[in-house]
mmCIF file of N, CA and C in Angstrom:
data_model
loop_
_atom_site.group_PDB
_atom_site.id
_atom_site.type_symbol
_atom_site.label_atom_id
_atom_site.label_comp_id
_atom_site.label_asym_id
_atom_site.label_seq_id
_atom_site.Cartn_x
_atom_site.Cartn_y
_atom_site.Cartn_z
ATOM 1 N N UNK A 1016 -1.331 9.268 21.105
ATOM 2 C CA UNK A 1016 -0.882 10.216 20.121
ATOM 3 C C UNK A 1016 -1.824 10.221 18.944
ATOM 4 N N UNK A 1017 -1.958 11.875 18.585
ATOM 5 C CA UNK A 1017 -2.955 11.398 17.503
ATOM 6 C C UNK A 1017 -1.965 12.303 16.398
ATOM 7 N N UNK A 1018 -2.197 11.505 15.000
ATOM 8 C CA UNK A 1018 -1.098 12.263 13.975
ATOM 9 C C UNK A 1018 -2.258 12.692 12.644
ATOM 10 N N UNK A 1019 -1.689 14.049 12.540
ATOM 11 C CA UNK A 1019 -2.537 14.885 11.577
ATOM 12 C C UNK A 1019 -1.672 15.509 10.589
ATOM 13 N N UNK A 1020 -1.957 14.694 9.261
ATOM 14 C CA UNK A 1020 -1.448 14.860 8.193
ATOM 15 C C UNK A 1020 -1.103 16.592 7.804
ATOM 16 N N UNK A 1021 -0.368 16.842 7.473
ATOM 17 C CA UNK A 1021 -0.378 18.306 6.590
ATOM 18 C C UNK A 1021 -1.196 18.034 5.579
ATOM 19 N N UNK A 1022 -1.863 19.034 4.650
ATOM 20 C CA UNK A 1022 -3.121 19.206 3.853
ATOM 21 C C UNK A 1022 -1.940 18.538 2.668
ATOM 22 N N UNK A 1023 -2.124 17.404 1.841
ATOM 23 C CA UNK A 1023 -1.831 16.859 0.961
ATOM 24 C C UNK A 1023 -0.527 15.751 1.475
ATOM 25 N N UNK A 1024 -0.815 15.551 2.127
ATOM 26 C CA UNK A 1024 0.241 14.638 3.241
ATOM 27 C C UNK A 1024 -0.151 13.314 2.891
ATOM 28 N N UNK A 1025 0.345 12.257 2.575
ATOM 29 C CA UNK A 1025 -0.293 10.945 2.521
ATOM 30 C C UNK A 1025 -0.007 10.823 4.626
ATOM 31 N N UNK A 1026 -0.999 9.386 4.482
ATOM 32 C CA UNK A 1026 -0.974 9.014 5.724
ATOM 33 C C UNK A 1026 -1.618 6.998 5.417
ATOM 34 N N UNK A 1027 -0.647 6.270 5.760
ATOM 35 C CA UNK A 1027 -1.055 4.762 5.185
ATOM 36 C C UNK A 1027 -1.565 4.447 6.237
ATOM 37 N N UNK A 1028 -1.409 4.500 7.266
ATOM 38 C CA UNK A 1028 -2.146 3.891 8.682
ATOM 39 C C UNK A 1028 -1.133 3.363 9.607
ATOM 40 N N UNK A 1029 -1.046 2.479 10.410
ATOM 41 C CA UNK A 1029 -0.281 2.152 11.097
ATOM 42 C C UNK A 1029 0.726 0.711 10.821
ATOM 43 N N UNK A 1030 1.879 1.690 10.848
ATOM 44 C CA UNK A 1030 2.912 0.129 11.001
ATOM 45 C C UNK A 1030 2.921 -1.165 11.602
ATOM 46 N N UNK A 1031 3.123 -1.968 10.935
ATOM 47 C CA UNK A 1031 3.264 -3.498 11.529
ATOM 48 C C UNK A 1031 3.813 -3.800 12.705
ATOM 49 N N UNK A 1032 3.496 -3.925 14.100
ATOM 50 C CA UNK A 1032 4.494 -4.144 15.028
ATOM 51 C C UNK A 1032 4.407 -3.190 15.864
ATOM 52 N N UNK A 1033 3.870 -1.991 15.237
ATOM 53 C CA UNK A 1033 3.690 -0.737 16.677
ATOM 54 C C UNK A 1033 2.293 0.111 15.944
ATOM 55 N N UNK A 1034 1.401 -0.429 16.997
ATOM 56 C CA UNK A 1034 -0.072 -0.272 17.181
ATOM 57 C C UNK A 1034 -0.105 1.145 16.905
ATOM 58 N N UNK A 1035 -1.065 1.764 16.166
ATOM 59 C CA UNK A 1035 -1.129 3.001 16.180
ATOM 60 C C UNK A 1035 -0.373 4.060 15.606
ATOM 61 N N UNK A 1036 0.786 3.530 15.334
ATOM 62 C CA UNK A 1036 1.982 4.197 14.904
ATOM 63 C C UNK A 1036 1.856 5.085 13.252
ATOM 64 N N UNK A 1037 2.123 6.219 13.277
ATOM 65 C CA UNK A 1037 1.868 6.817 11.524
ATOM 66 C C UNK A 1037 2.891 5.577 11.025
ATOM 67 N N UNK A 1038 2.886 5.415 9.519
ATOM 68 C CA UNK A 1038 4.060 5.166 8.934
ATOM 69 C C UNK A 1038 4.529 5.961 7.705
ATOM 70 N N UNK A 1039 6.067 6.136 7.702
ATOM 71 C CA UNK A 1039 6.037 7.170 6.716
ATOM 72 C C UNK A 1039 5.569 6.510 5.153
ATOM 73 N N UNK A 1040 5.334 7.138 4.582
ATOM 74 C CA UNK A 1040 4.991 6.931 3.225
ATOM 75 C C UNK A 1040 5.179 7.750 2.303
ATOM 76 N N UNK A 1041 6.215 8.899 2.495
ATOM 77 C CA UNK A 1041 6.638 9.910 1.231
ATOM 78 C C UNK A 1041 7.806 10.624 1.806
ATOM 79 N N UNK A 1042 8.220 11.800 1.133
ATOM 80 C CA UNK A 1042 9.077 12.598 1.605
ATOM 81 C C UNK A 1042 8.869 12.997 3.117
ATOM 82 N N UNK A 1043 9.584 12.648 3.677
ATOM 83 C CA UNK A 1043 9.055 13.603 5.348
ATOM 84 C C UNK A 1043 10.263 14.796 5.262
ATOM 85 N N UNK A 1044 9.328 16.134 5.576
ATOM 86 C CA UNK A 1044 10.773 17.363 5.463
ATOM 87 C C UNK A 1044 11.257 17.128 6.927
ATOM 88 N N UNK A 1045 12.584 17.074 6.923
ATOM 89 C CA UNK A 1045 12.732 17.127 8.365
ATOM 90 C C UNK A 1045 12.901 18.838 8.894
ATOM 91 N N UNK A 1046 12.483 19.742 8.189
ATOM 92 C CA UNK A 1046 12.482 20.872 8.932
ATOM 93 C C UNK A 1046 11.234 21.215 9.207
ATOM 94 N N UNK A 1047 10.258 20.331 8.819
ATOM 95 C CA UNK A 1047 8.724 20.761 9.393
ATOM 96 C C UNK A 1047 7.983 19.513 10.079
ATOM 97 N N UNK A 1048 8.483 18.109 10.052
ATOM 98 C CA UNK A 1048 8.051 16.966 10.697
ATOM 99 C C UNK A 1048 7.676 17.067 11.724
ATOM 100 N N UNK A 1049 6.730 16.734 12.785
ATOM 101 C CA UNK A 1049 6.657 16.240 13.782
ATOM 102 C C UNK A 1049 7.443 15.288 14.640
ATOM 103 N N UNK A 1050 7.870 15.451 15.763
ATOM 104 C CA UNK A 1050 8.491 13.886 16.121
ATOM 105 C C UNK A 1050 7.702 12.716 16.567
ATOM 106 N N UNK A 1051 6.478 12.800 15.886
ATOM 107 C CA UNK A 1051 5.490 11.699 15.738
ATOM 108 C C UNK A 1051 5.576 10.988 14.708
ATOM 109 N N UNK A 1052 6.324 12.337 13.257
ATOM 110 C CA UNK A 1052 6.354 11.674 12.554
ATOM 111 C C UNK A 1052 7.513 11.005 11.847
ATOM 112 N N UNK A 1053 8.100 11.799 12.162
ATOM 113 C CA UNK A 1053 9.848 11.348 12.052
ATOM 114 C C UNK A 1053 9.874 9.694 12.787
ATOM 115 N N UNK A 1054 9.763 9.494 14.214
ATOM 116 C CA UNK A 1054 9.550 8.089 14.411
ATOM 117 C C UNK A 1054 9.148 7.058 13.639
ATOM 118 N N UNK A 1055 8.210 7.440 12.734
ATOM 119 C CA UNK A 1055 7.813 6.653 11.918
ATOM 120 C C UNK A 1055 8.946 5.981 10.613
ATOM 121 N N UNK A 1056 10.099 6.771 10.627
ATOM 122 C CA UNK A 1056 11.322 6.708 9.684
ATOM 123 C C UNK A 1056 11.724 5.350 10.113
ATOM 124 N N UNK A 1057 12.682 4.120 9.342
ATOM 125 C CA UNK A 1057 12.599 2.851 9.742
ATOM 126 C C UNK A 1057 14.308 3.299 10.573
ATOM 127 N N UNK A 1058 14.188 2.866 11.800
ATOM 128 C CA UNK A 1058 15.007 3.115 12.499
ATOM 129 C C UNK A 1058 15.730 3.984 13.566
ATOM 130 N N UNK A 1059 14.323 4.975 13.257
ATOM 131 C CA UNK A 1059 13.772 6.210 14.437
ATOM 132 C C UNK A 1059 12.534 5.866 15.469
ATOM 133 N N UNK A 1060 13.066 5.679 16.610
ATOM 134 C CA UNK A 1060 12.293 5.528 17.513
ATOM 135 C C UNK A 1060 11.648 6.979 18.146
ATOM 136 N N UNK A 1061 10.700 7.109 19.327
ATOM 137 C CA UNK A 1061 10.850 8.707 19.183
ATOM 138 C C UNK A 1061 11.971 9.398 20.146
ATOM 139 N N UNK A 1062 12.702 8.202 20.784
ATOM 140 C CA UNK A 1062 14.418 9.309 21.632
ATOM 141 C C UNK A 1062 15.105 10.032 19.936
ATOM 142 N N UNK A 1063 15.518 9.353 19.437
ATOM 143 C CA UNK A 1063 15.884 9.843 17.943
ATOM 144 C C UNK A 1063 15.095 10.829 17.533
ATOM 145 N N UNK A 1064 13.641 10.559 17.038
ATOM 146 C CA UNK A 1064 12.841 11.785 16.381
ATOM 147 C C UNK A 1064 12.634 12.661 17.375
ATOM 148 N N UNK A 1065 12.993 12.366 18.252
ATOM 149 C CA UNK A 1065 12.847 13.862 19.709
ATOM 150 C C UNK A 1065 13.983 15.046 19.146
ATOM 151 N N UNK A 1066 15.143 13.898 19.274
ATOM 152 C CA UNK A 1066 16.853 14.333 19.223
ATOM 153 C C UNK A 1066 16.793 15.371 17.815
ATOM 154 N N UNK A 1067 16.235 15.015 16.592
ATOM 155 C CA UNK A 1067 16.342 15.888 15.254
ATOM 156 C C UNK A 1067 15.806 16.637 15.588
ATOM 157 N N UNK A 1068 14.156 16.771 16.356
ATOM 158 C CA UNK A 1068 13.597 18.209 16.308
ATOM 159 C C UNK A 1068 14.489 19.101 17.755
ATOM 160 N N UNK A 1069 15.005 18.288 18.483
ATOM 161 C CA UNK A 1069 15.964 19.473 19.507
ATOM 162 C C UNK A 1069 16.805 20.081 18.438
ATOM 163 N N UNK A 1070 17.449 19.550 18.077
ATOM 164 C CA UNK A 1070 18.661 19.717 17.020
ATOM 165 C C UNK A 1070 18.011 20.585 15.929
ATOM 166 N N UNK A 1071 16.973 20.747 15.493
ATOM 167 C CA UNK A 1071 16.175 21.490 14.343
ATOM 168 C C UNK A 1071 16.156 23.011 15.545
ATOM 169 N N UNK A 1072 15.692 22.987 16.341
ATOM 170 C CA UNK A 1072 14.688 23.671 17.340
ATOM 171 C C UNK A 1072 16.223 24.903 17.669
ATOM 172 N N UNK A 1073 17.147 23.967 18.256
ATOM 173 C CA UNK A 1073 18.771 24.911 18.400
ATOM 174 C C UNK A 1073 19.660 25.550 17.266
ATOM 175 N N UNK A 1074 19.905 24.477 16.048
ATOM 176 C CA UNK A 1074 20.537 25.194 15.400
ATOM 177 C C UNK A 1074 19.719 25.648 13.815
ATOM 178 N N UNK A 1075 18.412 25.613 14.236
ATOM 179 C CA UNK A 1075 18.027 25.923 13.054
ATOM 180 C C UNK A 1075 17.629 24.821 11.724
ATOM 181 N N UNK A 1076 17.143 25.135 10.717
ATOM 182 C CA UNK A 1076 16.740 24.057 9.757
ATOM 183 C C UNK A 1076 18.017 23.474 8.601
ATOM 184 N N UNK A 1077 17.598 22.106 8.605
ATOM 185 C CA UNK A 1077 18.690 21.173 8.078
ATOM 186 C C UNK A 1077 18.933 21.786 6.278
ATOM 187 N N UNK A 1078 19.877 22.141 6.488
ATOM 188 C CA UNK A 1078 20.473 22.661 4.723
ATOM 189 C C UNK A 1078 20.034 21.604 4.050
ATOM 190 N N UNK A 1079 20.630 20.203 3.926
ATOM 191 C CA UNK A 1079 20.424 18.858 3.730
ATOM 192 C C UNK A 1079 19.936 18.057 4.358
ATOM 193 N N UNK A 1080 20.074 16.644 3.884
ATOM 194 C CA UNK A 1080 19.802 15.491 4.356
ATOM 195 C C UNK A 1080 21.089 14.666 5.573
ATOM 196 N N UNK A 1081 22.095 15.584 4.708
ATOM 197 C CA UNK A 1081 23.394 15.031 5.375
ATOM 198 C C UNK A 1081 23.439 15.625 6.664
ATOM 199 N N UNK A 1082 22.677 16.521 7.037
ATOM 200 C CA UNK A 1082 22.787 17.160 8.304
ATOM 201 C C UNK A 1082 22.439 16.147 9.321
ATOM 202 N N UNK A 1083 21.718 14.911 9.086
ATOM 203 C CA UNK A 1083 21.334 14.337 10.179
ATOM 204 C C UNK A 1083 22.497 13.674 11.080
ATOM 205 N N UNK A 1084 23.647 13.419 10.477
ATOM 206 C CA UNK A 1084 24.663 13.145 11.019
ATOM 207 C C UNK A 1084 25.042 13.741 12.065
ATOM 208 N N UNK A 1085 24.621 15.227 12.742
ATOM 209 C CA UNK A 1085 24.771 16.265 13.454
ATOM 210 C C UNK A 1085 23.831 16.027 14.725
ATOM 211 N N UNK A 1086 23.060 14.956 14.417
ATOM 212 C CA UNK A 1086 22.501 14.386 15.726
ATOM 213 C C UNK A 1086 22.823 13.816 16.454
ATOM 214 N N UNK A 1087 22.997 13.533 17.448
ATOM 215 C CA UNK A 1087 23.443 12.510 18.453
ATOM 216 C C UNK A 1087 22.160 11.022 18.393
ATOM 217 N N UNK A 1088 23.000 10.159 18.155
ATOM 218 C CA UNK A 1088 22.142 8.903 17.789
ATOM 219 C C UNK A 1088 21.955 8.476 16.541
ATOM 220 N N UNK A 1089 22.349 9.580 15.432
ATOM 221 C CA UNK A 1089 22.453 8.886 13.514
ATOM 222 C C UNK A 1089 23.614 8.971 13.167
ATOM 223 N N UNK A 1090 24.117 7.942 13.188
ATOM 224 C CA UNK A 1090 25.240 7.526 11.998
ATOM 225 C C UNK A 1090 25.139 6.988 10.594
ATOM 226 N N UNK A 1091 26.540 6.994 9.822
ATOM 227 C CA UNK A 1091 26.233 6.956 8.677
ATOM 228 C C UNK A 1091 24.924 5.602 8.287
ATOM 229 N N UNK A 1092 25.229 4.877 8.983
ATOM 230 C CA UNK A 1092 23.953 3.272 8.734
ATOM 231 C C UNK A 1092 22.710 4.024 8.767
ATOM 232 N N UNK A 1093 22.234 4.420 10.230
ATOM 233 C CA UNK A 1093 20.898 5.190 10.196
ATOM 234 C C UNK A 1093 20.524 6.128 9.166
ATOM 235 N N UNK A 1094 21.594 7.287 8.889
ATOM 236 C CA UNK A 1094 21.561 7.979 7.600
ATOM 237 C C UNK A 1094 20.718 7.130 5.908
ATOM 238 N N UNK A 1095 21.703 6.537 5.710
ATOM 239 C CA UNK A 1095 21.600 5.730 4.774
ATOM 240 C C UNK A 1095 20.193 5.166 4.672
ATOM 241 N N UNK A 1096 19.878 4.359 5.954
ATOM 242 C CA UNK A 1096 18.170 3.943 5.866
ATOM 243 C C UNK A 1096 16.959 4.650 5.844
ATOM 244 N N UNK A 1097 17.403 6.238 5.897
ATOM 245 C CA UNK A 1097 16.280 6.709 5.631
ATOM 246 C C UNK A 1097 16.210 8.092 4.569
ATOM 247 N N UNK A 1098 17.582 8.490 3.795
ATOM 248 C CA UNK A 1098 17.807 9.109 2.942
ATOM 249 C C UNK A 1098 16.655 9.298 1.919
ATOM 250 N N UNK A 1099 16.643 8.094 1.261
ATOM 251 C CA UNK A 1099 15.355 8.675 0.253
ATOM 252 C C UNK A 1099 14.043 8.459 0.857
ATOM 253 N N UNK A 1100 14.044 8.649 2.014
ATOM 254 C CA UNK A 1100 12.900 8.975 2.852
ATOM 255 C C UNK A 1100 12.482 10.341 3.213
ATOM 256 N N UNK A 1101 13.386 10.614 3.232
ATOM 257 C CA UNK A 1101 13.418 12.114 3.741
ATOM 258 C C UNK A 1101 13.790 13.697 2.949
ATOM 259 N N UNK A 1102 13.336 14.971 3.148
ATOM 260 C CA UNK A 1102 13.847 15.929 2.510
ATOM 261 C C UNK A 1102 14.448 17.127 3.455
ATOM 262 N N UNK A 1103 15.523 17.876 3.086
ATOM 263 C CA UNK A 1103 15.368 19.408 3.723
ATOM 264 C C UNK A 1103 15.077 20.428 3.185
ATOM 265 N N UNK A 1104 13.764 20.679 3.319
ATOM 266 C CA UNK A 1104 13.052 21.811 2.921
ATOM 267 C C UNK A 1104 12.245 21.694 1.685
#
């Protein structure tokens, strides 16, 4: 996998523990993420960051943050760990 920043995108290099891996390092929108890069969220593997962009892809882009709950595989714990990680829109 190769991961290509959006034009003003930070990009830190790869996470501790998984070779190669982006790691996030700022807001990730989840209505324009990659599920390369969403994985990178602490507690998103990519079955999960697959699952948000199906879920983006069917019903359209996340109003909120709270929408992630609407995934199959995030509950409120997962929520919580990556909230101020993340934006919608």
């Amino acid at each position: 996998q190769v991961f290509v920043p959006v034009e003003g995108e930070a990009f830190a290099g790869a996470s501790p523990g998984a070779p190669g891996a982006p790691q996030a390092t700022g807001p990730i929108d989840l209505n324009t993420a990659a599920a390369a890069r969403l994985a990178a969220l602490p507690g998103v593997g990519p079955a999960t960051a697959q699952a948000i962009v199906t879920h983006r892809d069917e019903h359209g882009p996340f109003a909120s943050v709270d929408g992630l709950l609407d995934v199959s595989g995030i509950g409120p714990a997962k929520l919580d760990a990556v909230r101020d990680l993340v934006v919608a829109g």
